[in-house]
Amino acid sequence: MNDETTRLLIFDDAKATARAAAERFAEIAGESVRSRGRFSVALSGGSTPRRIYALLAGDEFRARVDWSKAHVFFGDERCVPPDDEASNYRMAQDALLSLVPVPVENVHRMIGEGDAVANARLYEDELRAYFGDVPSPSFDLVMLGLGEDGHTASLFPETPALDERGAWVAANWVEKLGAYRLTLTASVINSAAHVLFVVVGAGKAQCLNEVLNGAREPRRLPAQLIRPVRGTLEWYADRAAAAKLEGGEK
Ligand code: 6PG
């Protein structure tokens, strides 16, 4: 799998994986600010990133990112208010954003409460305000997780957003959740300079092997849609999640 733009790195455990991801985050942030004077990142949600965000907010990493030049976006959001315990914004706010000096106006929350379709359009406006009127916004970094069903961001198997062409943000009806989710579309993620998946735990092993080594079935395994056009694609996994990868190091 490893070539000049795609890498799979396997770490001993979840803690080592999170630390490596924090290191990569800081590296990309520094590179972006040095070359373009700013850093745009779309954060992933769920539980895995919490440990990464806590490291970034901690003494070892906090000063390594010029937060005054960082713009924080979200890869996806649950359709709940920002103070809901399911909110990706709330998790990132609690674990990272309230603990680092990122200007409040630089945190671009997806509005989870209210009309999902309208909120998807509003977020697209927010992206255009930052990236300008470009064919597709190019984040410096998009962080992603992997669901055991092969979803990433809120691109769930067999859902309408997988077919989205042109829109940057989708209000994706997820039948099995009985709910809408807001999500960046695959084409936006694939326009990023760097995409970093972080996958830990034995529960992800089967799916990770199918995504990386199985047949190409992106409607069943939407994470397979993620193929950056020009950017890098990196998978950081712990040994437990990598346990079913055939042939060891890829
Ligand atoms: C979300 C995430 C989602 C997540 C995966 C893995 O909103 O839940 O964006 O794509 O990355 O579901 O979640 P865990 O890290 O909790 O396993």
CSV table of C-alpha atoms and ligand atoms in Angstrom, one decimal:
chain,number,residue,atom,x,y,z
A,1,MET,CA,0.0,0.0,0.0
A,2,ASN,CA,2.8,2.4,0.9
A,3,ASP,CA,3.9,4.7,-1.9
A,4,GLU,CA,4.8,8.3,-2.1
A,5,THR,CA,1.2,9.5,-1.3
A,6,THR,CA,-0.3,6.7,0.7
A,7,ARG,CA,1.0,5.3,3.9
A,8,LEU,CA,-0.1,2.8,6.5
A,9,LEU,CA,1.6,3.1,9.9
A,10,ILE,CA,0.9,0.6,12.7
A,11,PHE,CA,1.6,1.5,16.3
A,12,ASP,CA,1.7,-0.7,19.5
A,13,ASP,CA,-1.5,0.6,21.1
A,14,ALA,CA,-4.2,3.3,21.0
A,15,LYS,CA,-2.0,5.6,23.1
A,16,ALA,CA,1.0,5.4,20.7
A,17,THR,CA,-1.4,5.8,17.7
A,18,ALA,CA,-2.9,9.0,19.2
A,19,ARG,CA,0.5,10.4,20.0
A,20,ALA,CA,1.7,9.8,16.4
A,21,ALA,CA,-1.5,11.4,15.1
A,22,ALA,CA,-1.0,14.5,17.3
A,23,GLU,CA,2.6,14.7,16.1
A,24,ARG,CA,1.4,14.6,12.5
A,25,PHE,CA,-1.3,17.2,13.2
A,26,ALA,CA,1.4,19.6,14.6
A,27,GLU,CA,3.7,18.9,11.7
A,28,ILE,CA,1.1,19.6,9.0
A,29,ALA,CA,-0.1,22.7,10.9
A,30,GLY,CA,3.4,24.0,11.1
A,31,GLU,CA,4.0,23.3,7.4
A,32,SER,CA,0.7,25.0,6.4
A,33,VAL,CA,1.4,28.1,8.4
A,34,ARG,CA,5.0,28.4,7.2
A,35,SER,CA,4.0,28.1,3.5
A,36,ARG,CA,0.5,29.7,3.5
A,37,GLY,CA,0.2,31.7,6.7
A,38,ARG,CA,-2.8,29.7,7.9
A,39,PHE,CA,-3.9,26.1,8.7
A,40,SER,CA,-7.3,24.7,7.9
A,41,VAL,CA,-8.3,21.4,9.5
A,42,ALA,CA,-11.6,19.4,9.5
A,43,LEU,CA,-11.8,17.5,12.7
A,44,SER,CA,-13.2,14.0,13.0
A,45,GLY,CA,-15.8,13.0,15.5
A,46,GLY,CA,-16.7,9.9,17.5
A,47,SER,CA,-14.6,8.7,20.4
A,48,THR,CA,-11.1,7.9,18.9
A,49,PRO,CA,-10.0,11.5,18.3
A,50,ARG,CA,-10.7,12.5,21.9
A,51,ARG,CA,-7.3,11.2,23.0
A,52,ILE,CA,-5.6,13.0,20.1
A,53,TYR,CA,-7.3,16.3,21.0
A,54,ALA,CA,-6.4,15.9,24.7
A,55,LEU,CA,-2.7,15.5,23.6
A,56,LEU,CA,-2.9,18.6,21.4
A,57,ALA,CA,-4.3,20.6,24.3
A,58,GLY,CA,-1.6,19.3,26.6
A,59,ASP,CA,1.8,20.8,27.6
A,60,GLU,CA,3.8,18.7,25.1
A,61,PHE,CA,1.9,19.9,21.9
A,62,ARG,CA,-0.2,23.0,22.7
A,63,ALA,CA,2.7,25.4,21.8
A,64,ARG,CA,3.6,23.5,18.7
A,65,VAL,CA,0.5,24.7,16.8
A,66,ASP,CA,0.1,28.4,16.0
A,67,TRP,CA,-3.6,28.4,17.0
A,68,SER,CA,-4.0,32.1,16.1
A,69,LYS,CA,-3.6,31.0,12.5
A,70,ALA,CA,-5.7,27.8,12.7
A,71,HIS,CA,-9.2,27.5,11.3
A,72,VAL,CA,-11.1,24.6,12.7
A,73,PHE,CA,-13.9,23.0,10.7
A,74,PHE,CA,-15.7,19.7,11.2
A,75,GLY,CA,-15.8,16.7,8.9
A,76,ASP,CA,-19.3,15.8,10.1
A,77,GLU,CA,-21.8,16.4,12.8
A,78,ARG,CA,-24.8,14.8,14.4
A,79,CYS,CA,-28.0,16.7,14.1
A,80,VAL,CA,-28.1,17.7,17.7
A,81,PRO,CA,-27.5,21.0,19.7
A,82,PRO,CA,-23.9,21.9,20.4
A,83,ASP,CA,-24.3,21.0,24.1
A,84,ASP,CA,-25.6,17.5,23.4
A,85,GLU,CA,-23.3,14.7,24.5
A,86,ALA,CA,-23.5,13.3,21.0
A,87,SER,CA,-22.2,16.5,19.4
A,88,ASN,CA,-18.8,16.2,17.7
A,89,TYR,CA,-18.5,20.0,18.3
A,90,ARG,CA,-19.0,19.5,22.0
A,91,MET,CA,-16.4,16.7,22.2
A,92,ALA,CA,-13.8,18.8,20.3
A,93,GLN,CA,-14.7,21.9,22.4
A,94,ASP,CA,-14.3,20.0,25.7
A,95,ALA,CA,-11.2,18.1,24.7
A,96,LEU,CA,-9.3,20.7,22.7
A,97,LEU,CA,-10.9,23.9,21.5
A,98,SER,CA,-11.7,25.4,24.9
A,99,LEU,CA,-8.1,24.7,26.0
A,100,VAL,CA,-6.1,26.3,23.2
A,101,PRO,CA,-5.9,29.9,22.0
A,102,VAL,CA,-7.8,29.4,18.8
A,103,PRO,CA,-9.9,32.6,18.1
A,104,VAL,CA,-13.5,31.8,18.6
A,105,GLU,CA,-14.3,33.2,15.1
A,106,ASN,CA,-11.9,30.6,13.7
A,107,VAL,CA,-14.0,27.7,14.9
A,108,HIS,CA,-16.5,26.9,12.2
A,109,ARG,CA,-19.2,24.7,13.8
A,110,MET,CA,-21.7,22.7,11.7
A,111,ILE,CA,-25.1,23.7,13.0
A,112,GLY,CA,-26.6,20.5,14.2
A,113,GLU,CA,-29.9,21.9,15.5
A,114,GLY,CA,-32.7,22.6,13.2
A,115,ASP,CA,-33.2,22.0,9.5
A,116,ALA,CA,-30.4,19.7,8.3
A,117,VAL,CA,-30.8,20.5,4.6
A,118,ALA,CA,-30.6,24.2,5.3
A,119,ASN,CA,-27.7,23.7,7.7
A,120,ALA,CA,-25.8,21.9,5.0
A,121,ARG,CA,-26.2,24.9,2.7
A,122,LEU,CA,-25.1,27.2,5.5
A,123,TYR,CA,-22.0,25.2,6.1
A,124,GLU,CA,-21.2,25.3,2.4
A,125,ASP,CA,-21.5,29.1,2.6
A,126,GLU,CA,-19.1,29.0,5.5
A,127,LEU,CA,-16.6,27.0,3.5
A,128,ARG,CA,-16.9,29.4,0.5
A,129,ALA,CA,-16.3,32.3,2.8
A,130,TYR,CA,-13.0,30.8,3.9
A,131,PHE,CA,-11.8,29.0,0.8
A,132,GLY,CA,-13.3,31.4,-1.8
A,133,ASP,CA,-15.2,30.5,-4.9
A,134,VAL,CA,-13.0,27.5,-5.9
A,135,PRO,CA,-14.0,24.3,-7.6
A,136,SER,CA,-13.5,22.4,-4.3
A,137,PRO,CA,-12.1,23.5,-0.9
A,138,SER,CA,-8.7,22.1,-0.1
A,139,PHE,CA,-8.3,21.6,3.6
A,140,ASP,CA,-4.7,21.4,4.8
A,141,LEU,CA,-5.8,18.4,6.9
A,142,VAL,CA,-8.9,16.2,7.1
A,143,MET,CA,-9.0,13.9,10.1
A,144,LEU,CA,-11.1,10.8,9.7
A,145,GLY,CA,-12.2,7.8,11.7
A,146,LEU,CA,-13.5,4.4,10.4
A,147,GLY,CA,-16.8,2.9,11.6
A,148,GLU,CA,-17.1,-0.9,11.9
A,149,ASP,CA,-19.5,-0.7,9.0
A,150,GLY,CA,-17.0,1.0,6.8
A,151,HIS,CA,-18.4,4.5,7.1
A,152,THR,CA,-16.2,7.6,7.5
A,153,ALA,CA,-17.2,11.1,8.4
A,154,SER,CA,-21.0,10.6,8.0
A,155,LEU,CA,-20.7,8.8,4.7
A,156,PHE,CA,-22.6,5.7,5.7
A,157,PRO,CA,-23.1,2.6,3.5
A,158,GLU,CA,-25.9,2.9,0.9
A,159,THR,CA,-26.8,6.4,1.9
A,160,PRO,CA,-27.6,9.3,-0.5
A,161,ALA,CA,-24.5,11.4,0.2
A,162,LEU,CA,-22.4,8.7,-1.5
A,163,ASP,CA,-23.8,9.8,-4.8
A,164,GLU,CA,-23.5,13.5,-4.1
A,165,ARG,CA,-21.7,15.4,-6.9
A,166,GLY,CA,-21.0,19.1,-6.7
A,167,ALA,CA,-22.2,19.8,-3.2
A,168,TRP,CA,-19.5,20.3,-0.6
A,169,VAL,CA,-21.7,19.4,2.4
A,170,ALA,CA,-24.6,17.0,2.5
A,171,ALA,CA,-27.5,16.5,4.9
A,172,ASN,CA,-27.3,12.7,4.7
A,173,TRP,CA,-30.4,10.7,5.8
A,174,VAL,CA,-29.0,7.6,7.6
A,175,GLU,CA,-31.8,5.0,7.7
A,176,LYS,CA,-30.2,2.8,10.3
A,177,LEU,CA,-29.8,5.7,12.7
A,178,GLY,CA,-33.2,7.2,11.8
A,179,ALA,CA,-31.5,10.5,11.6
A,180,TYR,CA,-29.8,13.0,9.4
A,181,ARG,CA,-26.1,13.6,9.7
A,182,LEU,CA,-24.2,16.6,8.2
A,183,THR,CA,-21.1,15.5,6.4
A,184,LEU,CA,-18.4,16.8,4.0
A,185,THR,CA,-18.8,15.0,0.7
A,186,ALA,CA,-16.1,12.6,-0.5
A,187,SER,CA,-15.1,15.0,-3.3
A,188,VAL,CA,-14.3,17.7,-0.7
A,189,ILE,CA,-12.3,15.3,1.5
A,190,ASN,CA,-10.4,14.1,-1.6
A,191,SER,CA,-9.4,17.7,-2.4
A,192,ALA,CA,-7.4,17.9,0.9
A,193,ALA,CA,-3.7,18.3,1.0
A,194,HIS,CA,-3.5,15.6,3.7
A,195,VAL,CA,-6.1,13.0,4.9
A,196,LEU,CA,-5.3,11.1,8.1
A,197,PHE,CA,-7.4,8.2,9.2
A,198,VAL,CA,-6.9,7.1,12.8
A,199,VAL,CA,-8.3,3.6,13.5
A,200,VAL,CA,-7.8,1.7,16.8
A,201,GLY,CA,-9.2,-1.3,18.5
A,202,ALA,CA,-9.9,-5.0,17.6
A,203,GLY,CA,-13.5,-4.1,16.6
A,204,LYS,CA,-12.2,-2.3,13.5
A,205,ALA,CA,-9.8,-5.1,12.4
A,206,GLN,CA,-12.2,-6.9,10.0
A,207,CYS,CA,-13.4,-3.7,8.4
A,208,LEU,CA,-10.0,-2.1,8.1
A,209,ASN,CA,-8.7,-5.2,6.2
A,210,GLU,CA,-11.8,-5.1,3.9
A,211,VAL,CA,-11.4,-1.4,3.2
A,212,LEU,CA,-7.6,-1.6,2.5
A,213,ASN,CA,-7.3,-5.1,1.0
A,214,GLY,CA,-10.8,-6.2,-0.1
A,215,ALA,CA,-12.7,-5.8,-3.3
A,216,ARG,CA,-13.6,-2.2,-4.2
A,217,GLU,CA,-17.2,-1.8,-2.9
A,218,PRO,CA,-17.5,1.9,-1.9
A,219,ARG,CA,-21.3,1.8,-1.5
A,220,ARG,CA,-20.8,-0.9,1.2
A,221,LEU,CA,-17.5,0.5,2.4
A,222,PRO,CA,-17.6,4.2,1.9
A,223,ALA,CA,-14.1,4.7,3.4
A,224,GLN,CA,-12.9,3.3,0.1
A,225,LEU,CA,-14.2,6.5,-1.6
A,226,ILE,CA,-11.4,8.5,0.1
A,227,ARG,CA,-8.6,8.8,-2.5
A,228,PRO,CA,-7.1,12.2,-2.3
A,229,VAL,CA,-6.7,13.7,-5.8
A,230,ARG,CA,-3.3,15.3,-5.1
A,231,GLY,CA,-2.9,15.0,-1.4
A,232,THR,CA,-1.5,12.4,0.9
A,233,LEU,CA,-3.6,9.5,2.5
A,234,GLU,CA,-2.3,8.2,5.7
A,235,TRP,CA,-3.7,5.4,7.9
A,236,TYR,CA,-2.6,5.3,11.5
A,237,ALA,CA,-3.7,2.1,13.2
A,238,ASP,CA,-2.9,0.3,16.4
A,239,ARG,CA,-1.9,-3.4,16.3
A,240,ALA,CA,-5.3,-4.5,17.4
A,241,ALA,CA,-7.0,-2.7,14.5
A,242,ALA,CA,-4.3,-3.9,12.1
A,243,ALA,CA,-4.5,-7.6,13.3
A,244,LYS,CA,-6.3,-8.9,10.2
A,245,LEU,CA,-4.2,-7.0,7.6
A,246,GLU,CA,-2.7,-9.7,5.4
A,247,GLY,CA,1.1,-9.8,4.9
A,248,GLY,CA,2.1,-7.5,7.8
A,249,GLU,CA,3.4,-4.0,6.8
A,250,LYS,CA,1.7,-2.8,3.7
B,1,6PG,C1,-18.8,10.4,13.9
B,1,6PG,C2,-17.5,10.3,13.2
B,1,6PG,C3,-17.4,8.9,12.6
B,1,6PG,C4,-16.4,8.2,13.4
B,1,6PG,C5,-16.5,6.7,13.2
B,1,6PG,C6,-15.5,6.0,14.2
B,1,6PG,O1,-19.5,11.4,13.8
B,1,6PG,O2,-19.1,9.4,14.6
B,1,6PG,O3,-17.2,11.3,12.4
B,1,6PG,O4,-17.1,8.9,11.2
B,1,6PG,O5,-15.1,8.7,12.9
B,1,6PG,O6,-17.8,6.4,13.5
B,1,6PG,O7,-16.0,6.4,15.5
B,1,6PG,P1,-15.1,5.9,16.8
B,1,6PG,O8,-13.9,6.7,16.8
B,1,6PG,O9,-16.0,6.3,18.0
B,1,6PG,O10,-14.9,4.5,16.7
